[in-house]
Amino acid sequence: MEHIPRPKRAENDGSEVVPYTAVLYDGGPFMTYPLRVGRPHVLPSYAENNNLIPYWRHEKLHPTPTPELESFIQTWLFFGLLHELLGELCLPSDFIRSLNNSHELAIAMPSNDRQGATQFRSNTSDGVLDDPSAKKNYAITTAKLPALLKLWVQKVQLEAIVASYDHIAQCLDLAYQTLSVVGPTFNMILKISIASAAEAIAFATNKAFDVTDYNKNNKCPVKWRQILDITPWKPALVANGWCPSQVFQLLQSSLFLHSMWHFLHVELQDPTKCHDKCTEKGCTAYQNQLDCYQTQHVDDHCSCQELTVDGHLTDSILQNDALPALRIIDNDELSDIEVKVLSTETSSRYLAISHVW
């Protein structure tokens, strides 16, 4: 999921490798792909018009084996959606990378039909990349996706590509409905990769058609994180140094999936703070215990004198319904800094700071 910005220091330990499970997408229209592969119940409108049980109920009664379902979903909702949007701007091989340098991916395209059947082949064998043992050598990559979407947006805006906003929105909506009902055994990284790519497509589509008011004019689903089980993210965030209260606020927020995925890799480690006693309701690690709190220097080698204000003077100003303002007189030497306490008036100009650490 290289299309999602990550912190510079964030490392990928290999657990986020998106497996390549798809079969060759047939190059036909996205909306009717399930009909062409014998899964008509996946399409809500077709199922309703032909008295078929809905997809979500069908999966409960007759669950598709997970490997088979993952292959179908990735073929249709990832490669099919990209094909529907980008067309000749890309090849399927743009989104597949080798996990083993000795198995470089090569692609053989029909010379007379760029949108026709495409064969994936390995440089080390002539077999089509369809058997599970061969697929283990490859993974999904989205490194080229941002540049391809940017190019597509430019071409749509220049009317160099004929595209329909309503049609793309319908494709995305169908993808959203389908992905939202896959079961708990479905590979989570695979699901996130499809959802995040669809989210990127939704934003690109709105940009291409100049949709800026998401409350009034947006027709593309953009809340893809809502279809994900984010429970496993909690311990990952805590392990990265996040306070449980921060984790709670983050997961309860309305941030988009790409933002959530970015924050999931942000480390907030501070060896001087411990969040073991913190809860979802509040953080204790950064709260001062006034009965035992001691001021300290930022630098252990610093020997500057403590800078204080007259507490009695500030109290008297407050009792007179005024506000105490501190005027800092900066001299050449740090030890010569002076602080004066002044009583403010309605005509006074001052900078209000809620608190100082």
CSV table of N, CA, C and O in Angstrom, one decimal, residues 24 210 245 268 341:
chain,number,residue,atom,x,y,z
A,24,LEU,N,-6.7,-13.7,-13.8
A,24,LEU,CA,-6.6,-12.7,-14.8
A,24,LEU,C,-8.0,-12.0,-15.0
A,24,LEU,O,-9.0,-12.7,-15.2
A,210,ASP,N,-14.4,18.1,-10.2
A,210,ASP,CA,-14.5,19.4,-9.4
A,210,ASP,C,-15.6,19.3,-8.4
A,210,ASP,O,-16.4,20.2,-8.2
A,245,SER,N,-6.0,7.0,25.8
A,245,SER,CA,-7.0,8.1,25.6
A,245,SER,C,-6.8,8.6,24.2
A,245,SER,O,-7.8,9.0,23.5
A,268,LEU,N,5.1,7.4,19.1
A,268,LEU,CA,5.1,8.5,20.0
A,268,LEU,C,5.9,8.1,21.3
A,268,LEU,O,5.5,8.4,22.4
A,341,VAL,N,4.6,41.7,36.8
A,341,VAL,CA,3.2,41.4,36.8
A,341,VAL,C,2.4,42.7,36.7
A,341,VAL,O,2.6,43.6,37.5
